[in-house]
Amino acid sequence: MTVFARRARASADRIHPELSLVSYTLLGHLREVGGCRATDLAAHYSLDKSTVSRQVAALQRAGLIERRRDPEDHRVHVLHLTHAGTAILALVTRSRRGAFRERLTGWPEEDLTRFASYLRRYNATASAYETEGPEA
């Protein structure tokens, strides 16, 4: 798992050296939910608000996200991807999928099916653990 995480961080650095893997994760979440508050990001990823604040500031400086007033509550700012943010996220996604495709070329269909099943199982368990705690 450590090697897997190192490779993920290294691939993020190669695609856009100024942004961390955490930044890419935040961009992906913003795309997935269609925008949210910084406090929502902190809560979702169990990160300190100051950590998210630094990441958000870096993403704004890079022109990848923007703050917009919430139309229902003008006191609240919602973070959204910019066109540049959407484009860099699409680039990352294509690059990662290509890398996985290369690494898995030659694997028998049965192994790929089992591997995908194990990943789904792991992710489901991890999600349950995050929302329900260790007893899940």
A tleap script that builds the chain and sets N, CA, C and O, in Angstrom:
source leaprc.protein.ff14SB
mol = sequence {
  NMET THR VAL PHE ALA ARG ARG ALA ARG ALA
  SER ALA ASP ARG ILE HIE PRO GLU LEU SER
  LEU VAL SER TYR THR LEU LEU GLY HIE LEU
  ARG GLU VAL GLY GLY CYS ARG ALA THR ASP
  LEU ALA ALA HIE TYR SER LEU ASP LYS SER
  THR VAL SER ARG GLN VAL ALA ALA LEU GLN
  ARG ALA GLY LEU ILE GLU ARG ARG ARG ASP
  PRO GLU ASP HIE ARG VAL HIE VAL LEU HIE
  LEU THR HIE ALA GLY THR ALA ILE LEU ALA
  LEU VAL THR ARG SER ARG ARG GLY ALA PHE
  ARG GLU ARG LEU THR GLY TRP PRO GLU GLU
  ASP LEU THR ARG PHE ALA SER TYR LEU ARG
  ARG TYR ASN ALA THR ALA SER ALA TYR GLU
  THR GLU GLY PRO GLU CALA
}
set mol.1.N position { 0.830 -1.194 0.000 }
set mol.1.CA position { 0.000 0.000 0.000 }
set mol.1.C position { 0.871 1.252 0.000 }
set mol.1.O position { 0.534 2.248 -0.640 }
set mol.2.N position { 1.996 1.199 0.721 }
set mol.2.CA position { 2.893 2.351 0.757 }
set mol.2.C position { 3.460 2.637 -0.620 }
set mol.2.O position { 3.530 3.792 -1.038 }
set mol.3.N position { 3.866 1.592 -1.326 }
set mol.3.CA position { 4.404 1.759 -2.685 }
set mol.3.C position { 3.326 2.325 -3.601 }
set mol.3.O position { 3.599 3.202 -4.421 }
set mol.4.N position { 2.100 1.822 -3.461 }
set mol.4.CA position { 0.988 2.321 -4.263 }
set mol.4.C position { 0.787 3.823 -4.025 }
set mol.4.O position { 0.626 4.589 -4.975 }
set mol.5.N position { 0.796 4.234 -2.759 }
set mol.5.CA position { 0.620 5.649 -2.416 }
set mol.5.C position { 1.764 6.499 -2.956 }
set mol.5.O position { 1.538 7.603 -3.452 }
set mol.6.N position { 2.991 5.989 -2.862 }
set mol.6.CA position { 4.136 6.738 -3.402 }
set mol.6.C position { 4.003 6.933 -4.908 }
set mol.6.O position { 4.284 8.010 -5.433 }
set mol.7.N position { 3.576 5.888 -5.589 }
set mol.7.CA position { 3.397 6.006 -7.047 }
set mol.7.C position { 2.313 7.021 -7.384 }
set mol.7.O position { 2.458 7.790 -8.334 }
set mol.8.N position { 1.241 7.030 -6.624 }
set mol.8.CA position { 0.163 7.993 -6.860 }
set mol.8.C position { 0.669 9.417 -6.671 }
set mol.8.O position { 0.365 10.300 -7.474 }
set mol.9.N position { 1.444 9.640 -5.605 }
set mol.9.CA position { 1.999 10.984 -5.372 }
set mol.9.C position { 2.961 11.377 -6.485 }
set mol.9.O position { 2.946 12.519 -6.944 }
set mol.10.N position { 3.788 10.449 -6.917 }
set mol.10.CA position { 4.757 10.731 -7.972 }
set mol.10.C position { 4.052 11.043 -9.286 }
set mol.10.O position { 4.482 11.933 -10.019 }
set mol.11.N position { 2.979 10.325 -9.594 }
set mol.11.CA position { 2.266 10.598 -10.843 }
set mol.11.C position { 1.593 11.961 -10.781 }
set mol.11.O position { 1.523 12.658 -11.793 }
set mol.12.N position { 1.100 12.353 -9.622 }
set mol.12.CA position { 0.501 13.681 -9.463 }
set mol.12.C position { 1.562 14.751 -9.700 }
set mol.12.O position { 1.290 15.749 -10.368 }
set mol.13.N position { 2.759 14.559 -9.166 }
set mol.13.CA position { 3.848 15.529 -9.355 }
set mol.13.C position { 4.236 15.662 -10.817 }
set mol.13.O position { 4.541 16.761 -11.280 }
set mol.14.N position { 4.229 14.558 -11.545 }
set mol.14.CA position { 4.607 14.614 -12.965 }
set mol.14.C position { 3.578 15.359 -13.792 }
set mol.14.O position { 3.934 16.029 -14.762 }
set mol.15.N position { 2.308 15.254 -13.426 }
set mol.15.CA position { 1.255 15.877 -14.211 }
set mol.15.C position { 1.178 17.380 -13.957 }
set mol.15.O position { 1.015 18.153 -14.901 }
set mol.16.N position { 1.289 17.800 -12.725 }
set mol.16.CA position { 1.231 19.231 -12.380 }
set mol.16.C position { 2.059 19.415 -11.116 }
set mol.16.O position { 1.528 19.293 -10.012 }
set mol.17.N position { 3.367 19.710 -11.259 }
set mol.17.CA position { 4.288 19.693 -10.122 }
set mol.17.C position { 3.939 20.622 -8.958 }
set mol.17.O position { 4.391 20.390 -7.836 }
set mol.18.N position { 3.150 21.662 -9.201 }
set mol.18.CA position { 2.842 22.581 -8.106 }
set mol.18.C position { 1.722 22.091 -7.199 }
set mol.18.O position { 1.490 22.670 -6.138 }
set mol.19.N position { 1.028 21.037 -7.601 }
set mol.19.CA position { -0.123 20.578 -6.821 }
set mol.19.C position { 0.131 19.205 -6.222 }
set mol.19.O position { 0.744 18.341 -6.850 }
set mol.20.N position { -0.342 19.018 -5.016 }
set mol.20.CA position { -0.164 17.743 -4.319 }
set mol.20.C position { -1.268 16.767 -4.693 }
set mol.20.O position { -2.255 17.122 -5.336 }
set mol.21.N position { -1.068 15.535 -4.271 }
set mol.21.CA position { -2.101 14.517 -4.465 }
set mol.21.C position { -3.379 14.918 -3.726 }
set mol.21.O position { -4.482 14.654 -4.205 }
set mol.22.N position { -3.233 15.549 -2.573 }
set mol.22.CA position { -4.408 16.021 -1.822 }
set mol.22.C position { -5.195 17.013 -2.678 }
set mol.22.O position { -6.425 16.974 -2.700 }
set mol.23.N position { -4.496 17.893 -3.375 }
set mol.23.CA position { -5.174 18.874 -4.232 }
set mol.23.C position { -5.993 18.187 -5.314 }
set mol.23.O position { -7.133 18.569 -5.578 }
set mol.24.N position { -5.405 17.167 -5.941 }
set mol.24.CA position { -6.148 16.430 -6.954 }
set mol.24.C position { -7.377 15.756 -6.362 }
set mol.24.O position { -8.436 15.714 -6.988 }
set mol.25.N position { -7.230 15.236 -5.162 }
set mol.25.CA position { -8.354 14.596 -4.486 }
set mol.25.C position { -9.471 15.608 -4.230 }
set mol.25.O position { -10.649 15.311 -4.433 }
set mol.26.N position { -9.091 16.795 -3.787 }
set mol.26.CA position { -10.088 17.840 -3.538 }
set mol.26.C position { -10.781 18.246 -4.834 }
set mol.26.O position { -11.998 18.430 -4.858 }
set mol.27.N position { -10.011 18.385 -5.908 }
set mol.27.CA position { -10.608 18.727 -7.204 }
set mol.27.C position { -11.615 17.658 -7.625 }
set mol.27.O position { -12.707 17.972 -8.098 }
set mol.28.N position { -11.239 16.404 -7.450 }
set mol.28.CA position { -12.140 15.315 -7.818 }
set mol.28.C position { -13.429 15.346 -7.021 }
set mol.28.O position { -14.506 15.090 -7.559 }
set mol.29.N position { -13.319 15.657 -5.743 }
set mol.29.CA position { -14.523 15.725 -4.909 }
set mol.29.C position { -15.411 16.892 -5.349 }
set mol.29.O position { -16.632 16.754 -5.419 }
set mol.30.N position { -14.800 18.029 -5.642 }
set mol.30.CA position { -15.589 19.170 -6.092 }
set mol.30.C position { -16.327 18.845 -7.395 }
set mol.30.O position { -17.477 19.241 -7.580 }
set mol.31.N position { -15.659 18.126 -8.285 }
set mol.31.CA position { -16.324 17.724 -9.533 }
set mol.31.C position { -17.477 16.773 -9.221 }
set mol.31.O position { -18.566 16.899 -9.779 }
set mol.32.N position { -17.227 15.831 -8.331 }
set mol.32.CA position { -18.221 14.806 -8.005 }
set mol.32.C position { -19.481 15.407 -7.397 }
set mol.32.O position { -20.592 15.018 -7.757 }
set mol.33.N position { -19.315 16.356 -6.475 }
set mol.33.CA position { -20.483 16.910 -5.778 }
set mol.33.C position { -21.000 18.198 -6.409 }
set mol.33.O position { -22.039 18.713 -5.995 }
set mol.34.N position { -20.291 18.722 -7.401 }
set mol.34.CA position { -20.743 19.939 -8.069 }
set mol.34.C position { -20.466 21.202 -7.288 }
set mol.34.O position { -21.102 22.229 -7.522 }
set mol.35.N position { -19.519 21.138 -6.357 }
set mol.35.CA position { -19.157 22.297 -5.551 }
set mol.35.C position { -19.591 22.120 -4.107 }
set mol.35.O position { -20.615 21.501 -3.819 }
set mol.36.N position { -18.791 22.676 -3.203 }
set mol.36.CA position { -19.127 22.620 -1.774 }
set mol.36.C position { -18.285 23.657 -1.027 }
set mol.36.O position { -17.405 24.299 -1.600 }
set mol.37.N position { -18.577 23.801 0.256 }
set mol.37.CA position { -17.818 24.729 1.093 }
set mol.37.C position { -16.507 24.078 1.520 }
set mol.37.O position { -16.387 22.853 1.522 }
set mol.38.N position { -15.534 24.894 1.877 }
set mol.38.CA position { -14.253 24.383 2.364 }
set mol.38.C position { -14.456 23.561 3.631 }
set mol.38.O position { -13.772 22.559 3.839 }
set mol.39.N position { -15.385 23.976 4.471 }
set mol.39.CA position { -15.641 23.214 5.699 }
set mol.39.C position { -16.205 21.823 5.381 }
set mol.39.O position { -15.959 20.865 6.114 }
set mol.40.N position { -16.957 21.723 4.292 }
set mol.40.CA position { -17.473 20.416 3.868 }
set mol.40.C position { -16.325 19.510 3.416 }
set mol.40.O position { -16.326 18.312 3.699 }
set mol.41.N position { -15.347 20.087 2.712 }
set mol.41.CA position { -14.173 19.311 2.300 }
set mol.41.C position { -13.417 18.801 3.519 }
set mol.41.O position { -13.023 17.637 3.580 }
set mol.42.N position { -13.219 19.690 4.487 }
set mol.42.CA position { -12.498 19.305 5.711 }
set mol.42.C position { -13.225 18.167 6.426 }
set mol.42.O position { -12.596 17.206 6.870 }
set mol.43.N position { -14.528 18.276 6.534 }
set mol.43.CA position { -15.301 17.237 7.212 }
set mol.43.C position { -15.276 15.931 6.424 }
set mol.43.O position { -15.112 14.860 7.008 }
set mol.44.N position { -15.435 16.010 5.115 }
set mol.44.CA position { -15.478 14.802 4.285 }
set mol.44.C position { -14.181 14.004 4.372 }
set mol.44.O position { -14.205 12.775 4.438 }
set mol.45.N position { -13.053 14.703 4.371 }
set mol.45.CA position { -11.752 14.025 4.381 }
set mol.45.C position { -11.119 13.959 5.765 }
set mol.45.O position { -9.977 13.520 5.906 }
set mol.46.N position { -11.848 14.390 6.779 }
set mol.46.CA position { -11.330 14.403 8.158 }
set mol.46.C position { -9.995 15.145 8.236 }
set mol.46.O position { -9.037 14.678 8.851 }
set mol.47.N position { -9.963 16.303 7.600 }
set mol.47.CA position { -8.769 17.135 7.602 }
set mol.47.C position { -9.010 18.365 8.462 }
set mol.47.O position { -10.147 18.800 8.646 }
set mol.48.N position { -7.936 18.911 8.977 }
set mol.48.CA position { -8.001 20.158 9.725 }
set mol.48.C position { -8.398 21.283 8.771 }
set mol.48.O position { -7.988 21.293 7.610 }
set mol.49.N position { -9.187 22.216 9.257 }
set mol.49.CA position { -9.639 23.334 8.417 }
set mol.49.C position { -8.469 24.135 7.858 }
set mol.49.O position { -8.537 24.622 6.730 }
set mol.50.N position { -7.387 24.279 8.644 }
set mol.50.CA position { -6.231 25.045 8.162 }
set mol.50.C position { -5.545 24.327 7.002 }
set mol.50.O position { -5.037 24.983 6.092 }
set mol.51.N position { -5.520 23.000 7.016 }
set mol.51.CA position { -4.946 22.228 5.915 }
set mol.51.C position { -5.748 22.457 4.643 }
set mol.51.O position { -5.184 22.715 3.579 }
set mol.52.N position { -7.061 22.361 4.759 }
set mol.52.CA position { -7.926 22.580 3.606 }
set mol.52.C position { -7.806 24.018 3.129 }
set mol.52.O position { -7.802 24.274 1.925 }
set mol.53.N position { -7.711 24.939 4.043 }
set mol.53.CA position { -7.583 26.350 3.681 }
set mol.53.C position { -6.330 26.590 2.829 }
set mol.53.O position { -6.383 27.315 1.835 }
set mol.54.N position { -5.211 25.983 3.217 }
set mol.54.CA position { -3.972 26.118 2.432 }
set mol.54.C position { -4.129 25.500 1.049 }
set mol.54.O position { -3.697 26.074 0.049 }
set mol.55.N position { -4.748 24.329 1.001 }
set mol.55.CA position { -4.947 23.655 -0.288 }
set mol.55.C position { -5.868 24.472 -1.188 }
set mol.55.O position { -5.606 24.629 -2.380 }
set mol.56.N position { -6.941 24.986 -0.612 }
set mol.56.CA position { -7.897 25.793 -1.373 }
set mol.56.C position { -7.210 27.058 -1.903 }
set mol.56.O position { -7.415 27.442 -3.055 }
set mol.57.N position { -6.407 27.693 -1.070 }
set mol.57.CA position { -5.692 28.896 -1.513 }
set mol.57.C position { -4.767 28.580 -2.685 }
set mol.57.O position { -4.694 29.348 -3.644 }
set mol.58.N position { -4.063 27.455 -2.609 }
set mol.58.CA position { -3.161 27.054 -3.704 }
set mol.58.C position { -3.955 26.766 -4.981 }
set mol.58.O position { -3.536 27.141 -6.076 }
set mol.59.N position { -5.088 26.108 -4.835 }
set mol.59.CA position { -5.915 25.805 -6.006 }
set mol.59.C position { -6.493 27.073 -6.626 }
set mol.59.O position { -6.618 27.173 -7.846 }
set mol.60.N position { -6.845 28.039 -5.783 }
set mol.60.CA position { -7.338 29.320 -6.301 }
set mol.60.C position { -6.224 30.076 -7.024 }
set mol.60.O position { -6.438 30.610 -8.112 }
set mol.61.N position { -5.035 30.121 -6.419 }
set mol.61.CA position { -3.895 30.809 -7.062 }
set mol.61.C position { -3.576 30.184 -8.418 }
set mol.61.O position { -3.195 30.881 -9.359 }
set mol.62.N position { -3.734 28.876 -8.506 }
set mol.62.CA position { -3.456 28.175 -9.760 }
set mol.62.C position { -4.597 28.338 -10.768 }
set mol.62.O position { -4.480 27.913 -11.918 }
set mol.63.N position { -5.694 28.951 -10.337 }
set mol.63.CA position { -6.832 29.173 -11.229 }
set mol.63.C position { -7.670 27.931 -11.485 }
set mol.63.O position { -8.371 27.849 -12.494 }
set mol.64.N position { -7.600 26.952 -10.564 }
set mol.64.CA position { -8.307 25.694 -10.765 }
set mol.64.C position { -9.658 25.637 -10.063 }
set mol.64.O position { -10.519 24.835 -10.422 }
set mol.65.N position { -9.838 26.496 -9.058 }
set mol.65.CA position { -11.141 26.594 -8.396 }
set mol.65.C position { -11.478 28.066 -8.190 }
set mol.65.O position { -10.612 28.939 -8.248 }
set mol.66.N position { -12.750 28.310 -7.949 }
set mol.66.CA position { -13.208 29.667 -7.648 }
set mol.66.C position { -14.260 29.588 -6.553 }
set mol.66.O position { -14.932 28.572 -6.375 }
set mol.67.N position { -14.380 30.689 -5.829 }
set mol.67.CA position { -15.411 30.800 -4.795 }
set mol.67.C position { -16.589 31.560 -5.384 }
set mol.67.O position { -16.431 32.587 -6.045 }
set mol.68.N position { -17.776 31.022 -5.123 }
set mol.68.CA position { -19.005 31.707 -5.544 }
set mol.68.C position { -19.927 31.794 -4.334 }
set mol.68.O position { -19.965 30.897 -3.492 }
set mol.69.N position { -20.657 32.880 -4.270 }
set mol.69.CA position { -21.645 33.016 -3.196 }
set mol.69.C position { -22.756 31.996 -3.394 }
set mol.69.O position { -23.221 31.759 -4.509 }
set mol.70.N position { -23.160 31.409 -2.296 }
set mol.70.CA position { -24.277 30.470 -2.325 }
set mol.70.C position { -25.544 31.279 -2.604 }
set mol.70.O position { -25.844 32.219 -1.868 }
set mol.71.N position { -26.292 30.932 -3.653 }
set mol.71.CA position { -27.498 31.706 -3.977 }
set mol.71.C position { -28.562 31.669 -2.882 }
set mol.71.O position { -29.395 32.571 -2.794 }
set mol.72.N position { -28.536 30.629 -2.048 }
set mol.72.CA position { -29.532 30.518 -0.978 }
set mol.72.C position { -29.091 31.188 0.314 }
set mol.72.O position { -29.923 31.527 1.155 }
set mol.73.N position { -27.783 31.380 0.477 }
set mol.73.CA position { -27.252 32.022 1.683 }
set mol.73.C position { -26.015 32.813 1.276 }
set mol.73.O position { -24.925 32.252 1.163 }
set mol.74.N position { -26.178 34.089 1.062 }
set mol.74.CA position { -25.107 34.940 0.538 }
set mol.74.C position { -23.930 35.103 1.493 }
set mol.74.O position { -22.908 35.673 1.112 }
set mol.75.N position { -24.050 34.623 2.708 }
set mol.75.CA position { -22.920 34.667 3.641 }
set mol.75.C position { -21.921 33.550 3.364 }
set mol.75.O position { -20.772 33.618 3.799 }
set mol.76.N position { -22.364 32.515 2.634 }
set mol.76.CA position { -21.569 31.309 2.400 }
set mol.76.C position { -20.942 31.343 1.014 }
set mol.76.O position { -21.574 31.744 0.037 }
set mol.77.N position { -19.672 30.908 0.947 }
set mol.77.CA position { -18.990 30.757 -0.338 }
set mol.77.C position { -18.861 29.273 -0.668 }
set mol.77.O position { -18.480 28.463 0.177 }
set mol.78.N position { -19.179 28.940 -1.890 }
set mol.78.CA position { -19.091 27.561 -2.365 }
set mol.78.C position { -17.948 27.481 -3.367 }
set mol.78.O position { -17.806 28.340 -4.237 }
set mol.79.N position { -17.136 26.439 -3.233 }
set mol.79.CA position { -16.004 26.234 -4.130 }
set mol.79.C position { -16.453 25.440 -5.352 }
set mol.79.O position { -17.171 24.447 -5.237 }
set mol.80.N position { -16.018 25.897 -6.520 }
set mol.80.CA position { -16.349 25.230 -7.780 }
set mol.80.C position { -15.093 25.124 -8.631 }
set mol.80.O position { -14.188 25.952 -8.533 }
set mol.81.N position { -15.055 24.098 -9.461 }
set mol.81.CA position { -13.966 23.989 -10.431 }
set mol.81.C position { -14.103 25.082 -11.481 }
set mol.81.O position { -15.210 25.458 -11.865 }
set mol.82.N position { -12.967 25.585 -11.938 }
set mol.82.CA position { -12.951 26.472 -13.097 }
set mol.82.C position { -12.799 25.595 -14.339 }
set mol.82.O position { -12.662 24.376 -14.234 }
set mol.83.N position { -12.825 26.219 -15.505 }
set mol.83.CA position { -12.575 25.451 -16.737 }
set mol.83.C position { -11.189 24.824 -16.693 }
set mol.83.O position { -11.003 23.681 -17.110 }
set mol.84.N position { -10.217 25.577 -16.184 }
set mol.84.CA position { -8.847 25.048 -16.079 }
set mol.84.C position { -8.798 23.877 -15.096 }
set mol.84.O position { -8.091 22.899 -15.336 }
set mol.85.N position { -9.533 23.968 -14.006 }
set mol.85.CA position { -9.585 22.881 -13.031 }
set mol.85.C position { -10.198 21.626 -13.621 }
set mol.85.O position { -9.717 20.517 -13.390 }
set mol.86.N position { -11.267 21.812 -14.389 }
set mol.86.CA position { -11.904 20.680 -15.061 }
set mol.86.C position { -10.943 20.044 -16.054 }
set mol.86.O position { -10.870 18.819 -16.161 }
set mol.87.N position { -10.206 20.880 -16.780 }
set mol.87.CA position { -9.273 20.369 -17.787 }
set mol.87.C position { -8.117 19.595 -17.149 }
set mol.87.O position { -7.758 18.518 -17.627 }
set mol.88.N position { -7.531 20.133 -16.073 }
set mol.88.CA position { -6.399 19.439 -15.439 }
set mol.88.C position { -6.873 18.143 -14.798 }
set mol.88.O position { -6.146 17.150 -14.805 }
set mol.89.N position { -8.068 18.136 -14.250 }
set mol.89.CA position { -8.608 16.918 -13.658 }
set mol.89.C position { -8.843 15.856 -14.740 }
set mol.89.O position { -8.572 14.676 -14.518 }
set mol.90.N position { -9.340 16.269 -15.896 }
set mol.90.CA position { -9.534 15.326 -17.011 }
set mol.90.C position { -8.190 14.775 -17.477 }
set mol.90.O position { -8.081 13.591 -17.797 }
set mol.91.N position { -7.169 15.624 -17.517 }
set mol.91.CA position { -5.832 15.180 -17.904 }
set mol.91.C position { -5.298 14.140 -16.932 }
set mol.91.O position { -4.747 13.119 -17.342 }
set mol.92.N position { -5.466 14.407 -15.647 }
set mol.92.CA position { -5.018 13.473 -14.610 }
set mol.92.C position { -5.749 12.141 -14.749 }
set mol.92.O position { -5.134 11.077 -14.674 }
set mol.93.N position { -7.051 12.205 -14.948 }
set mol.93.CA position { -7.851 10.989 -15.069 }
set mol.93.C position { -7.392 10.153 -16.259 }
set mol.93.O position { -7.211 8.942 -16.135 }
set mol.94.N position { -7.204 10.798 -17.416 }
set mol.94.CA position { -6.732 10.072 -18.603 }
set mol.94.C position { -5.364 9.458 -18.360 }
set mol.94.O position { -5.109 8.312 -18.730 }
set mol.95.N position { -4.488 10.232 -17.734 }
set mol.95.CA position { -3.135 9.753 -17.470 }
set mol.95.C position { -3.142 8.552 -16.533 }
set mol.95.O position { -2.459 7.560 -16.789 }
set mol.96.N position { -3.902 8.636 -15.460 }
set mol.96.CA position { -3.968 7.525 -14.499 }
set mol.96.C position { -4.581 6.283 -15.118 }
set mol.96.O position { -4.092 5.172 -14.914 }
set mol.97.N position { -5.651 6.471 -15.874 }
set mol.97.CA position { -6.279 5.315 -16.528 }
set mol.97.C position { -5.316 4.665 -17.513 }
set mol.97.O position { -5.247 3.439 -17.606 }
set mol.98.N position { -4.578 5.487 -18.243 }
set mol.98.CA position { -3.585 4.951 -19.175 }
set mol.98.C position { -2.507 4.162 -18.455 }
set mol.98.O position { -2.099 3.093 -18.910 }
set mol.99.N position { -2.045 4.692 -17.326 }
set mol.99.CA position { -1.007 3.999 -16.555 }
set mol.99.C position { -1.530 2.664 -16.030 }
set mol.99.O position { -0.819 1.660 -16.071 }
set mol.100.N position { -2.773 2.650 -15.536 }
set mol.100.CA position { -3.355 1.396 -15.056 }
set mol.100.C position { -3.503 0.402 -16.206 }
set mol.100.O position { -3.208 -0.784 -16.060 }
set mol.101.N position { -3.968 0.909 -17.356 }
set mol.101.CA position { -4.124 0.042 -18.521 }
set mol.101.C position { -2.794 -0.615 -18.891 }
set mol.101.O position { -2.737 -1.817 -19.153 }
set mol.102.N position { -1.732 0.182 -18.909 }
set mol.102.CA position { -0.392 -0.353 -19.225 }
set mol.102.C position { 0.037 -1.416 -18.225 }
set mol.102.O position { 0.514 -2.484 -18.609 }
set mol.103.N position { -0.132 -1.122 -16.956 }
set mol.103.CA position { 0.321 -2.045 -15.908 }
set mol.103.C position { -0.479 -3.341 -15.872 }
set mol.103.O position { 0.030 -4.378 -15.448 }
set mol.104.N position { -1.732 -3.280 -16.316 }
set mol.104.CA position { -2.582 -4.463 -16.243 }
set mol.104.C position { -2.648 -5.233 -17.569 }
set mol.104.O position { -3.284 -6.283 -17.656 }
set mol.105.N position { -1.986 -4.698 -18.593 }
set mol.105.CA position { -1.947 -5.393 -19.876 }
set mol.105.C position { -1.325 -6.772 -19.678 }
set mol.105.O position { -0.288 -6.911 -19.028 }
set mol.106.N position { -1.951 -7.754 -20.228 }
set mol.106.CA position { -1.429 -9.106 -20.113 }
set mol.106.C position { -1.994 -9.888 -18.947 }
set mol.106.O position { -1.777 -11.096 -18.848 }
set mol.107.N position { -2.722 -9.214 -18.056 }
set mol.107.CA position { -3.352 -9.949 -16.960 }
set mol.107.C position { -4.536 -10.738 -17.532 }
set mol.107.O position { -5.295 -10.218 -18.349 }
set mol.108.N position { -4.686 -11.970 -17.107 }
set mol.108.CA position { -5.862 -12.734 -17.558 }
set mol.108.C position { -7.155 -12.083 -17.066 }
set mol.108.O position { -7.189 -11.470 -15.999 }
set mol.109.N position { -8.207 -12.227 -17.854 }
set mol.109.CA position { -9.517 -11.642 -17.523 }
set mol.109.C position { -9.967 -12.044 -16.114 }
set mol.109.O position { -10.502 -11.222 -15.369 }
set mol.110.N position { -9.748 -13.294 -15.762 }
set mol.110.CA position { -10.143 -13.786 -14.442 }
set mol.110.C position { -9.425 -13.013 -13.328 }
set mol.110.O position { -10.043 -12.680 -12.317 }
set mol.111.N position { -8.138 -12.728 -13.500 }
set mol.111.CA position { -7.380 -11.962 -12.504 }
set mol.111.C position { -7.887 -10.530 -12.411 }
set mol.111.O position { -8.007 -9.980 -11.317 }
set mol.112.N position { -8.185 -9.923 -13.564 }
set mol.112.CA position { -8.706 -8.549 -13.576 }
set mol.112.C position { -10.048 -8.476 -12.846 }
set mol.112.O position { -10.304 -7.542 -12.086 }
set mol.113.N position { -10.884 -9.459 -13.083 }
set mol.113.CA position { -12.193 -9.492 -12.424 }
set mol.113.C position { -12.035 -9.622 -10.914 }
set mol.113.O position { -12.696 -8.919 -10.149 }
set mol.114.N position { -11.153 -10.530 -10.489 }
set mol.114.CA position { -10.902 -10.713 -9.051 }
set mol.114.C position { -10.311 -9.448 -8.439 }
set mol.114.O position { -10.727 -9.020 -7.362 }
set mol.115.N position { -9.340 -8.853 -9.127 }
set mol.115.CA position { -8.687 -7.626 -8.643 }
set mol.115.C position { -9.724 -6.515 -8.467 }
set mol.115.O position { -9.740 -5.840 -7.437 }
set mol.116.N position { -10.585 -6.324 -9.465 }
set mol.116.CA position { -11.629 -5.287 -9.385 }
set mol.116.C position { -12.580 -5.575 -8.233 }
set mol.116.O position { -12.999 -4.661 -7.522 }
set mol.117.N position { -12.916 -6.834 -8.051 }
set mol.117.CA position { -13.802 -7.223 -6.955 }
set mol.117.C position { -13.171 -6.901 -5.601 }
set mol.117.O position { -13.841 -6.392 -4.703 }
set mol.118.N position { -11.887 -7.198 -5.463 }
set mol.118.CA position { -11.196 -6.911 -4.209 }
set mol.118.C position { -11.113 -5.405 -3.951 }
set mol.118.O position { -11.271 -4.960 -2.814 }
set mol.119.N position { -10.867 -4.627 -4.995 }
set mol.119.CA position { -10.807 -3.172 -4.821 }
set mol.119.C position { -12.167 -2.616 -4.393 }
set mol.119.O position { -12.248 -1.770 -3.502 }
set mol.120.N position { -13.239 -3.101 -5.038 }
set mol.120.CA position { -14.583 -2.650 -4.641 }
set mol.120.C position { -14.853 -3.016 -3.183 }
set mol.120.O position { -15.383 -2.205 -2.423 }
set mol.121.N position { -14.492 -4.220 -2.800 }
set mol.121.CA position { -14.703 -4.673 -1.426 }
set mol.121.C position { -13.910 -3.819 -0.441 }
set mol.121.O position { -14.430 -3.409 0.597 }
set mol.122.N position { -12.648 -3.557 -0.774 }
set mol.122.CA position { -11.802 -2.731 0.090 }
set mol.122.C position { -12.397 -1.326 0.232 }
set mol.122.O position { -12.495 -0.801 1.341 }
set mol.123.N position { -12.791 -0.724 -0.884 }
set mol.123.CA position { -13.355 0.631 -0.844 }
set mol.123.C position { -14.660 0.677 -0.066 }
set mol.123.O position { -14.910 1.633 0.667 }
set mol.124.N position { -15.494 -0.344 -0.217 }
set mol.124.CA position { -16.754 -0.384 0.534 }
set mol.124.C position { -16.476 -0.497 2.027 }
set mol.124.O position { -17.123 0.170 2.834 }
set mol.125.N position { -15.526 -1.331 2.391 }
set mol.125.CA position { -15.166 -1.478 3.803 }
set mol.125.C position { -14.591 -0.181 4.346 }
set mol.125.O position { -14.935 0.241 5.451 }
set mol.126.N position { -13.713 0.454 3.569 }
set mol.126.CA position { -13.115 1.724 3.996 }
set mol.126.C position { -14.190 2.797 4.170 }
set mol.126.O position { -14.151 3.566 5.130 }
set mol.127.N position { -15.139 2.849 3.254 }
set mol.127.CA position { -16.225 3.836 3.362 }
set mol.127.C position { -17.070 3.590 4.596 }
set mol.127.O position { -17.421 4.529 5.310 }
set mol.128.N position { -17.400 2.325 4.852 }
set mol.128.CA position { -18.198 1.995 6.041 }
set mol.128.C position { -17.432 2.344 7.303 }
set mol.128.O position { -18.009 2.860 8.260 }
set mol.129.N position { -16.144 2.067 7.311 }
set mol.129.CA position { -15.309 2.368 8.473 }
set mol.129.C position { -15.294 3.867 8.748 }
set mol.129.O position { -15.364 4.295 9.900 }
set mol.130.N position { -15.202 4.664 7.677 }
set mol.130.CA position { -15.164 6.127 7.837 }
set mol.130.C position { -16.483 6.677 8.355 }
set mol.130.O position { -16.493 7.622 9.144 }
set mol.131.N position { -17.596 6.095 7.920 }
set mol.131.CA position { -18.889 6.651 8.334 }
set mol.131.C position { -19.437 6.014 9.599 }
set mol.131.O position { -20.147 6.669 10.362 }
set mol.132.N position { -19.117 4.733 9.836 }
set mol.132.CA position { -19.714 4.033 10.967 }
set mol.132.C position { -18.717 3.690 12.064 }
set mol.132.O position { -19.120 3.289 13.156 }
set mol.133.N position { -17.425 3.839 11.796 }
set mol.133.CA position { -16.407 3.550 12.790 }
set mol.133.C position { -15.875 2.126 12.683 }
set mol.133.O position { -16.299 1.370 11.809 }
set mol.134.N position { -14.960 1.759 13.557 }
set mol.134.CA position { -14.279 0.471 13.489 }
set mol.134.C position { -15.187 -0.756 13.577 }
set mol.134.O position { -14.829 -1.825 13.081 }
set mol.135.N position { -16.355 -0.615 14.201 }
set mol.135.CA position { -17.223 -1.772 14.348 }
set mol.135.C position { -17.903 -2.158 13.041 }
set mol.135.O position { -18.529 -3.216 12.977 }
set mol.136.N position { -17.804 -1.332 11.991 }
set mol.136.CA position { -18.483 -1.596 10.714 }
set mol.136.C position { -17.933 -2.804 10.014 }
set mol.136.O position { -18.399 -3.155 8.930 }
savepdb mol mol.pdb
quit
